[in-house]
Short mmCIF file of C-alpha atoms and ligand atoms in Angstrom, two decimals:
data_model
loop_
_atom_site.label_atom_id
_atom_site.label_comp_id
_atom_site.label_asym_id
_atom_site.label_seq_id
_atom_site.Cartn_x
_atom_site.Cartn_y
_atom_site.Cartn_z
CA UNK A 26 -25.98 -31.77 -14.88
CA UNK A 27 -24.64 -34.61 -12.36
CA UNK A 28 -20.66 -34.90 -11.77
CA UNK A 29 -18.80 -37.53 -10.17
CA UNK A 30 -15.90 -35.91 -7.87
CA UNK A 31 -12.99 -37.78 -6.74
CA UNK A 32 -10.74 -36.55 -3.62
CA UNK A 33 -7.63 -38.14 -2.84
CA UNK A 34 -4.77 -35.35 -2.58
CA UNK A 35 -3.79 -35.72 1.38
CA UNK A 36 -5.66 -37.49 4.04
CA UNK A 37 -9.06 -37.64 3.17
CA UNK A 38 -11.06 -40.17 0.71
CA UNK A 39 -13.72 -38.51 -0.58
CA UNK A 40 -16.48 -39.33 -3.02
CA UNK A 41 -19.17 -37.05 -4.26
CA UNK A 42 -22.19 -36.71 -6.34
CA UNK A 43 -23.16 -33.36 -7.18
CA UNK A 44 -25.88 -31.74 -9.41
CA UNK A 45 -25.53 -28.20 -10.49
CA UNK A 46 -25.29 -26.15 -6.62
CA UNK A 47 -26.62 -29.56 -4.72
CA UNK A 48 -24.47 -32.22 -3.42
CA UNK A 49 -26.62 -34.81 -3.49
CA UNK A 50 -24.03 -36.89 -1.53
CA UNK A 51 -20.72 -36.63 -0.03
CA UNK A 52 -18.89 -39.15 1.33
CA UNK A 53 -15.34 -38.65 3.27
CA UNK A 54 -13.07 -41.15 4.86
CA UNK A 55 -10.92 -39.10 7.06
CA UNK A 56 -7.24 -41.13 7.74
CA UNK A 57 -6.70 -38.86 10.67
CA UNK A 58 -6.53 -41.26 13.34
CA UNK A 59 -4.08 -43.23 11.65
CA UNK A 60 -1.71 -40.20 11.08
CA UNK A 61 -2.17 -38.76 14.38
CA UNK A 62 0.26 -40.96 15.96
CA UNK A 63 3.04 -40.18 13.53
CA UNK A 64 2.10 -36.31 14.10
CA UNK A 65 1.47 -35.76 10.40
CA UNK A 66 0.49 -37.34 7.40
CA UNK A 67 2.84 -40.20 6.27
CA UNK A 68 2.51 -39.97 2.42
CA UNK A 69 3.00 -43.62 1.71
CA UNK A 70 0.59 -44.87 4.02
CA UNK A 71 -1.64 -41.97 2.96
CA UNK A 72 -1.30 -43.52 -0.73
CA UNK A 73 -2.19 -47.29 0.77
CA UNK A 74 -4.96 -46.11 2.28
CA UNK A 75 -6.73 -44.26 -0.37
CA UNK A 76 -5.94 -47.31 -2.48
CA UNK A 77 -8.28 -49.79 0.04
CA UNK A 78 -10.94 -47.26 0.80
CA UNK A 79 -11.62 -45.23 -2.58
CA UNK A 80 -13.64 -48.46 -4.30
CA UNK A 81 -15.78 -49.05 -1.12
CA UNK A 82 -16.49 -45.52 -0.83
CA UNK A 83 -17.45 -45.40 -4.41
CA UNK A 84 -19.85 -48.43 -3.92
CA UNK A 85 -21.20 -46.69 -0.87
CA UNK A 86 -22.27 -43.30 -3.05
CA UNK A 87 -23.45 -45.44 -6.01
CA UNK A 88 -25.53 -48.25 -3.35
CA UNK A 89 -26.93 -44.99 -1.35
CA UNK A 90 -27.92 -42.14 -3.71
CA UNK A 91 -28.89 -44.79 -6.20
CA UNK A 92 -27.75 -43.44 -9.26
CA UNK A 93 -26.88 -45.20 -12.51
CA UNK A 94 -23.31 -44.44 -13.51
CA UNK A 95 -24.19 -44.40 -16.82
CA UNK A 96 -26.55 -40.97 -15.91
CA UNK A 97 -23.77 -38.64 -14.80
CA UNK A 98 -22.42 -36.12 -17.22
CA UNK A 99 -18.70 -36.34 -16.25
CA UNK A 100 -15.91 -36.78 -13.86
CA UNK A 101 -14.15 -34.55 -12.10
CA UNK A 102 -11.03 -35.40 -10.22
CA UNK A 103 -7.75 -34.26 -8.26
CA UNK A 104 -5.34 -33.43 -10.14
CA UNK A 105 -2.61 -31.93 -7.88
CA UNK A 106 -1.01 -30.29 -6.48
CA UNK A 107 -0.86 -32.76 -3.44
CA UNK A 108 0.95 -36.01 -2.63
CA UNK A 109 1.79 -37.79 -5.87
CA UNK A 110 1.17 -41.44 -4.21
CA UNK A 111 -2.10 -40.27 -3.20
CA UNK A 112 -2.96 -38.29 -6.50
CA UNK A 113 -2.22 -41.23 -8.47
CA UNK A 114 -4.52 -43.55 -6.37
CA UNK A 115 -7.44 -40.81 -7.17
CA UNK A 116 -6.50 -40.33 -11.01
CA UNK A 117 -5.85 -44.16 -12.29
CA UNK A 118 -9.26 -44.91 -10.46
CA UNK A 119 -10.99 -41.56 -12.59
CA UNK A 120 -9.54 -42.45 -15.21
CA UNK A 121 -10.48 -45.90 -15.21
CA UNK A 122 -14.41 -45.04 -14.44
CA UNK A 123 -14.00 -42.66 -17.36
CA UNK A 124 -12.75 -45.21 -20.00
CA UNK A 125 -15.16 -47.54 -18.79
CA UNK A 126 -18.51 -45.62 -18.89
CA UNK A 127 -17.00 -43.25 -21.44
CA UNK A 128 -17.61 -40.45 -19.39
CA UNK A 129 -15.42 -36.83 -19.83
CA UNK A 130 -12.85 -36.06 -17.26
CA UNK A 131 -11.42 -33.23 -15.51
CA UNK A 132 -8.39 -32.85 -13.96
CA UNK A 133 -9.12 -29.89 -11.32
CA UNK A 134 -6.53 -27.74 -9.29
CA UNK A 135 -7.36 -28.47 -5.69
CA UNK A 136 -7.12 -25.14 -4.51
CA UNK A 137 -9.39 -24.04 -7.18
CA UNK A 138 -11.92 -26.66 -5.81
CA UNK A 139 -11.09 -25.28 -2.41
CA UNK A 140 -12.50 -21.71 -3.56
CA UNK A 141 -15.79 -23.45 -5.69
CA UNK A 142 -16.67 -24.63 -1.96
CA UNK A 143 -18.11 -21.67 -1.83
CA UNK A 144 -20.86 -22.19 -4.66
CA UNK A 145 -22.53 -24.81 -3.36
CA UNK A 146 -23.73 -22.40 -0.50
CA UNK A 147 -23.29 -19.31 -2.46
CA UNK A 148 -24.86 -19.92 -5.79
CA UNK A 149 -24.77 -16.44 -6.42
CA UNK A 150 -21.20 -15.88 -5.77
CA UNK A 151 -19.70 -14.09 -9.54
CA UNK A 152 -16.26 -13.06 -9.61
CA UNK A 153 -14.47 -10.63 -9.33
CA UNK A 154 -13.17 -11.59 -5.88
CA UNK A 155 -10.26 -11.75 -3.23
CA UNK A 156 -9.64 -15.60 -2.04
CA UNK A 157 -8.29 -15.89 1.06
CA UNK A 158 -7.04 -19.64 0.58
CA UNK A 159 -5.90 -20.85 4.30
CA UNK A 160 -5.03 -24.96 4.65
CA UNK A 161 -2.50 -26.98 6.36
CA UNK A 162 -0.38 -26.71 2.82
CA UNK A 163 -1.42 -23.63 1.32
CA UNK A 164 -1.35 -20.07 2.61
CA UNK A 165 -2.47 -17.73 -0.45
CA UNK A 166 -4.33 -14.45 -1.33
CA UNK A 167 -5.21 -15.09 -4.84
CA UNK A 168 -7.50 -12.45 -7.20
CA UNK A 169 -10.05 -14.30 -9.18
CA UNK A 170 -11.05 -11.69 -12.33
CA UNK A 171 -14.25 -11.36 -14.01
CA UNK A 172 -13.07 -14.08 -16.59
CA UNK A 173 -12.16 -16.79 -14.11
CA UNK A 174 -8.55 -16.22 -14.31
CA UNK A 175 -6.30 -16.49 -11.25
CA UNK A 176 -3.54 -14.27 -10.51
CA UNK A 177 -1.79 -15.03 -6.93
CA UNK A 178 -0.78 -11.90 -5.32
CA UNK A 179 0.41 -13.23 -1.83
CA UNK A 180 1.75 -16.45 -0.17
CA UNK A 181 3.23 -17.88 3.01
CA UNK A 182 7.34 -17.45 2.09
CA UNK A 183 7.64 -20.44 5.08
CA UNK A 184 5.02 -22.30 6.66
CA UNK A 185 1.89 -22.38 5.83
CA UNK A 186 -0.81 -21.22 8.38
CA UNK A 187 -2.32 -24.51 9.17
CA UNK A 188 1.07 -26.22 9.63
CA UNK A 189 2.27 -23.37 11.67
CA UNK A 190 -1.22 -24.00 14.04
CA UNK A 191 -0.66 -27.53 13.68
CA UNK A 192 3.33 -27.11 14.64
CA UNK A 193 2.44 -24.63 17.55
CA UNK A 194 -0.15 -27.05 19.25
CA UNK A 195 2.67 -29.72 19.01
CA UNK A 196 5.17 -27.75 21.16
CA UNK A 197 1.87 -26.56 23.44
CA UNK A 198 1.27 -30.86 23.97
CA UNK A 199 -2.12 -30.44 22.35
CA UNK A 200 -3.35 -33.25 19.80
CA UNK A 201 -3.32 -33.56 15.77
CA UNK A 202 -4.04 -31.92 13.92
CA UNK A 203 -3.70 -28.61 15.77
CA UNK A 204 -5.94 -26.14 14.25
CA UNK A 205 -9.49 -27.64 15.89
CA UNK A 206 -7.22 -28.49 19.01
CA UNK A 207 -5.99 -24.50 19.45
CA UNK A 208 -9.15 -23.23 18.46
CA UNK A 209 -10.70 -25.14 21.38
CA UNK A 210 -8.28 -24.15 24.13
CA UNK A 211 -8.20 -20.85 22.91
CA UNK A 212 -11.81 -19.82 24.35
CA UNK A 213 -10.79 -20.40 27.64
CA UNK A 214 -7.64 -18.52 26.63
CA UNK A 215 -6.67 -14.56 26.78
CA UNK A 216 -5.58 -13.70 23.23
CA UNK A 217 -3.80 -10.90 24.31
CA UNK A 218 -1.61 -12.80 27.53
CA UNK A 219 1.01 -12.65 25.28
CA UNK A 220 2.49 -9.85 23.02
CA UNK A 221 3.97 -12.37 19.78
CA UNK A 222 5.32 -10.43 17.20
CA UNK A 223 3.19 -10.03 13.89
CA UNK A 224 5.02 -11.30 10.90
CA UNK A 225 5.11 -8.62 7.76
CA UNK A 226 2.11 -7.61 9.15
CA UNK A 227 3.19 -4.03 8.04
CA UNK A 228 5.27 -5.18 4.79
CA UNK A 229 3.80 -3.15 2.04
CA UNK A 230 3.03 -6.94 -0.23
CA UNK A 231 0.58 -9.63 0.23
CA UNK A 232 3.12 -12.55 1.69
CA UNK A 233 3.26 -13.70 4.81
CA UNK A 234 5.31 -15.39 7.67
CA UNK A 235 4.66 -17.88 10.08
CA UNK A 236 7.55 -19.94 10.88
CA UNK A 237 8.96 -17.12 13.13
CA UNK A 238 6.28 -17.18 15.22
CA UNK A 239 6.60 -21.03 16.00
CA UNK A 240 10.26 -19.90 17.20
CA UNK A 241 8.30 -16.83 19.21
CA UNK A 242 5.97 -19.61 21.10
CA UNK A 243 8.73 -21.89 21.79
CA UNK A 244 11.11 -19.26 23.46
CA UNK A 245 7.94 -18.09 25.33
CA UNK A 246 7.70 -21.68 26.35
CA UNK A 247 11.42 -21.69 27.47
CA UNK A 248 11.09 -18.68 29.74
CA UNK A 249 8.22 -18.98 31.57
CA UNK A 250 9.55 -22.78 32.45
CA UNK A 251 12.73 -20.78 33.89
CA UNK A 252 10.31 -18.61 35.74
CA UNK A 253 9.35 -21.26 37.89
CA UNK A 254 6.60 -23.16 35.15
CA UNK A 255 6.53 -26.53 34.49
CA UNK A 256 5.03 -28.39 31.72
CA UNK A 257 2.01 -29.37 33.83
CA UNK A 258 1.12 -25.61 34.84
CA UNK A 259 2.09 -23.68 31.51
CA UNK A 260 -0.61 -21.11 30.45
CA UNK A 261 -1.77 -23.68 27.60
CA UNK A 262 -5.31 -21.26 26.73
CA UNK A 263 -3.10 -18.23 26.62
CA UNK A 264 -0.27 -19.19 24.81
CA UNK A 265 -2.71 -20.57 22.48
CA UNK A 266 -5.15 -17.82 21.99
CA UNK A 267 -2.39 -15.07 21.87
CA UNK A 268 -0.80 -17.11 18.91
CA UNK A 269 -4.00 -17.87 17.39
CA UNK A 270 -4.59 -14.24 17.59
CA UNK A 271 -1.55 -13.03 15.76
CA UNK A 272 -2.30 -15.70 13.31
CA UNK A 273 -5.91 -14.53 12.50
CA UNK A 274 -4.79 -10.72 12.99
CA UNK A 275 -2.16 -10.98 10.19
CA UNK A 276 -4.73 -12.67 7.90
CA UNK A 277 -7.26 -10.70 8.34
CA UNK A 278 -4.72 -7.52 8.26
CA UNK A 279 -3.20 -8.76 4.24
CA UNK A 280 -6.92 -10.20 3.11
CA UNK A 281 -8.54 -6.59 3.48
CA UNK A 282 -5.61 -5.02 2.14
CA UNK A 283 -5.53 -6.66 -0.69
CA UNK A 284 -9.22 -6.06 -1.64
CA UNK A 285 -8.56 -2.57 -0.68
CA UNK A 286 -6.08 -2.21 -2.70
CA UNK A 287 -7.94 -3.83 -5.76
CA UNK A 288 -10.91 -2.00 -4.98
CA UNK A 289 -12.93 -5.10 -4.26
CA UNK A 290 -15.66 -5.54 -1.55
CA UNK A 291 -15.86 -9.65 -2.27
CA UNK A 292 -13.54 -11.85 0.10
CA UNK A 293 -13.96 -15.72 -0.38
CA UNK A 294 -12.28 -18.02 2.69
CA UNK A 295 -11.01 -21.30 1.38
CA UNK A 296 -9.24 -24.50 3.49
CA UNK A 297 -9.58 -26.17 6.40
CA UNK A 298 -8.32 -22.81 8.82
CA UNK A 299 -11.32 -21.29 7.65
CA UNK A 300 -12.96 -23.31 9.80
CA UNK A 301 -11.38 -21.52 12.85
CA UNK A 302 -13.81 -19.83 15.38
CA UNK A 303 -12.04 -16.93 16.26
CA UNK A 304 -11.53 -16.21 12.45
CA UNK A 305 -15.21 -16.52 11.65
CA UNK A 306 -15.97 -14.06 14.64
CA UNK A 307 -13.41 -11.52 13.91
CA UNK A 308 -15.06 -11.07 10.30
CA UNK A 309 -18.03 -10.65 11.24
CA UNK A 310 -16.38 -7.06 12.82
CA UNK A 311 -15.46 -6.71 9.14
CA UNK A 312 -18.65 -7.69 7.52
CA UNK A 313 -19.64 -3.85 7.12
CA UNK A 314 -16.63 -2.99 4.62
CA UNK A 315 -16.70 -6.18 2.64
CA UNK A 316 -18.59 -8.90 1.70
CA UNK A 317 -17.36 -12.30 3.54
CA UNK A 318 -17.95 -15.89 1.71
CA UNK A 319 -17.19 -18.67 3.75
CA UNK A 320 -17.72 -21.94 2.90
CA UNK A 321 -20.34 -24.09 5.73
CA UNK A 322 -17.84 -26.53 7.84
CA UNK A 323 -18.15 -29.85 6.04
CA UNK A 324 -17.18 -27.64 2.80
CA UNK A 325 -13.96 -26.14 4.32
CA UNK A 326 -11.98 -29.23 4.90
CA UNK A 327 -10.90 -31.47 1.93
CA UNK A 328 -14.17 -32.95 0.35
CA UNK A 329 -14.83 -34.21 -3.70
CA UNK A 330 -18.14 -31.93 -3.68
CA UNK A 331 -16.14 -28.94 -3.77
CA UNK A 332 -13.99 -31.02 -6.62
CA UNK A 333 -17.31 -31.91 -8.09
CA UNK A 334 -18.49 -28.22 -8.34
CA UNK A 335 -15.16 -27.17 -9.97
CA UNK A 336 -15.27 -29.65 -12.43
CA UNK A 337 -18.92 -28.94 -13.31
CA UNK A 338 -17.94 -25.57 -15.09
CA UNK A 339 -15.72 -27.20 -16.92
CA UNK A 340 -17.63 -30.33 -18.01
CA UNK A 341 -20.46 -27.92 -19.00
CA UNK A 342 -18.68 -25.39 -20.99
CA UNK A 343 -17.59 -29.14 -23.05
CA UNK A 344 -14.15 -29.57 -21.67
CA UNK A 345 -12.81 -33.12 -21.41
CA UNK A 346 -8.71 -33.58 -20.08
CA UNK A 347 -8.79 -36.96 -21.70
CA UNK A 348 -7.28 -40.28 -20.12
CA UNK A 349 -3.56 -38.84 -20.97
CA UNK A 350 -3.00 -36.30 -18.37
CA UNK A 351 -1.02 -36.63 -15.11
CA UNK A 352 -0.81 -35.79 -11.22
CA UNK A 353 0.60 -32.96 -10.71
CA UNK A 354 2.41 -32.30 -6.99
CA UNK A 355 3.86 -29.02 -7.34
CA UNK A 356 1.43 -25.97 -6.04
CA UNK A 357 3.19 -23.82 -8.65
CA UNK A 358 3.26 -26.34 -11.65
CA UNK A 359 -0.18 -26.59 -10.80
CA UNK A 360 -1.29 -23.04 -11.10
CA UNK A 361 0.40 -22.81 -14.76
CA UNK A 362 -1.45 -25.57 -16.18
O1 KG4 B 10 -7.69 -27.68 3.75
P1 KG4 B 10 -7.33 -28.73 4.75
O2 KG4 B 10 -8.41 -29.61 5.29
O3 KG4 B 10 -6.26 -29.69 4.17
C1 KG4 B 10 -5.19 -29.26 3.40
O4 KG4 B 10 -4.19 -28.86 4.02
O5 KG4 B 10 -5.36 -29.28 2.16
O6 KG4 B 10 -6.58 -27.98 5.95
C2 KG4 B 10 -6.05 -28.66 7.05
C3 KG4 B 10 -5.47 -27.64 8.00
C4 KG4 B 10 -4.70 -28.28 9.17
O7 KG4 B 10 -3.45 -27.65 9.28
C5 KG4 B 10 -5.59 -27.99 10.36
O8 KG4 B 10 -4.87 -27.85 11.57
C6 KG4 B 10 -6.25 -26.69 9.95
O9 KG4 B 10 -6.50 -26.84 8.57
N1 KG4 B 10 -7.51 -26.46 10.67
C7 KG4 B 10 -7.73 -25.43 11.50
C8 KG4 B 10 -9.02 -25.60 12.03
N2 KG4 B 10 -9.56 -26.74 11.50
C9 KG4 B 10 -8.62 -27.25 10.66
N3 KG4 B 10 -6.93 -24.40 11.84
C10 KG4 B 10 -7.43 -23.50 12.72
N4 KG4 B 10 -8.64 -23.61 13.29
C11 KG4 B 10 -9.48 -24.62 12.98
N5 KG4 B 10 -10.69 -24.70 13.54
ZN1 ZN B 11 -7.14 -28.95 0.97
#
């Protein structure tokens, strides 16, 4: 079975064509650069963007892989949550591909396709399983049961864990977006320089806390400046890798209790913070308790093959969302639909 995915919830156009657990192409446009010099995504020139680039990318998938339109079994695209000018750019355009070739379509949650990442380099992944779903919007520990069904039994109450890397390497004077930029630094960095407090790191739930720690850096930042720093001699590496550190720690600290707790030995990593170094290395002192999945590094960021994947189950066990459904922003909204 071939599916058409269609990406276009934040930043990134993305096109994919995948069959069964093969992508046999995925294409991303990545509107970072233009972003970077606002320091985040602007959602309106997001939505412009996708708008010029989504038909050229789609000519580029169709022109390379060669395949006839008319061959794929379905369409699978993002349905929300995400930016709703950006959403809709991805939708009308499904839609329209869908009416035209009369092809089914899926509407998929993106942080569901976030978690199928994993299947195209884990075909034997089953569930049950603890997600550990880290991005620059999304902090979550969700349960996925035997069934498929998701139950979400922690979140970030604040920021999420990629904003507050993204927010920290702002006040540090490293680049956009801040993940890759702190995760770089923080090598030549000592992640334990700095003693940062641990948000609910020993709160008996599954929620965490990261816009404290922001605050932590900043006054950190403030001191050592009235110690006789300046902002060209700050300890950028260790401020870095001792926030990074509490960042991965507290993960890594609510992920294993939670499959603990639920008895599980399966952890799946999902979003683009799962692409973080220090993360990957700290599991693997972890890897004797549970099972880590984590998707390869093209997979972890936003991409349509992972859309493509989700939408795969669906269009194979006959489901077909119709031309009549909507974008849906709202995270929450999202995971009751
Ligand atoms: O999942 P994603 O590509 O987009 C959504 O937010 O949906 O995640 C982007 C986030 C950004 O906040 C970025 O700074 C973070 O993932 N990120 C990283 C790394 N690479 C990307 N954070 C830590 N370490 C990384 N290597
Ligand atoms: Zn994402």
């Amino acid at each position: 079975m071939i599916v058409l995915g269609i990406e276009t919830s934040c930043d990134e156009t993305s096109v994919a064509l995948v069959e069964d657990n093969t992508v046999i192409a995925n294409l991303v446009y990545s509107q970072i650069q233009i972003h970077k010099k606002f320091g985040g995504v602007v959602p309106e020139i997001a939505a412009r963007e996708h708008l010029k680039k989504l038909p050229i990318l789609f000519s580029e998938l169709i022109n390379q892989t060669n395949i006839n339109i008319e061959k794929i079994d379905g369409i699978a695209v993002t349905k929300g949550p995400g930016l709703i000018g950006a959403l809709l750019v991805g939708v009308s355009f499904a839609k329209g591909l869908a009416l035209r070739y009369k092809k089914p379509l899926v509407g998929i949650n993106h942080i569901i396709g976030h978690v199928y990442a994993n299947y195209i380099a884990y075909p034997e992944l089953k569930p049950p399983y603890i997600v550990l779903m880290v991005s620059g919007g999304h902090t979550l520990i969700l349960k996925v049961e035997e069934n498929n069904s998701v139950t979400i039994l922690g979140r970030s109450v604040d920021d999420a864990v990629g904003e507050a890397f993204d927010k920290i390497a702002r006040l540090l004077g490293l680049g956009y977006p801040g993940g890759p930029e702190i995760d770089k630094i923080s090598k030549n960095g000592n992640p334990n320089a700095f003693n940062f407090p641990k948000p609910k790191m020993y709160d008996p739930d599954y929620n965490f806390s990261f816009s404290g720690l922001k605050t932590a850096v900043l006054y950190e930042i403030k001191r050592l400046i009235k110690n006789g720093y300046n902002e060209n001699n700050l300890p950028i590496a260790d401020l870095a890798a001792s926030a990074q550190e509490v960042m991965i720690d507290v993960l890594l600290h609510k992920v294993t209790k939670a499959a603990r707790d639920n008895n599980l030995k399966n952890i799946v990593l999902a979003g683009g913070v799962a692409a973080n170094s220090r993360l990957r290395e700290k599991i693997r002192a972890l890897s004797e308790e549970f099972n880590f999945y984590i998707p390869p590094l093209e997979y972890c960021s936003d991409n349509a093959a992972m859309i493509a994947r989700a939408g795969l189950e669906r269009i194979k066990s006959g489901e077909n969302d119709g031309l009549n459904f909507e974008p849906v922003p709202n995270f929450f909204e999202m995971m009751s639909t």
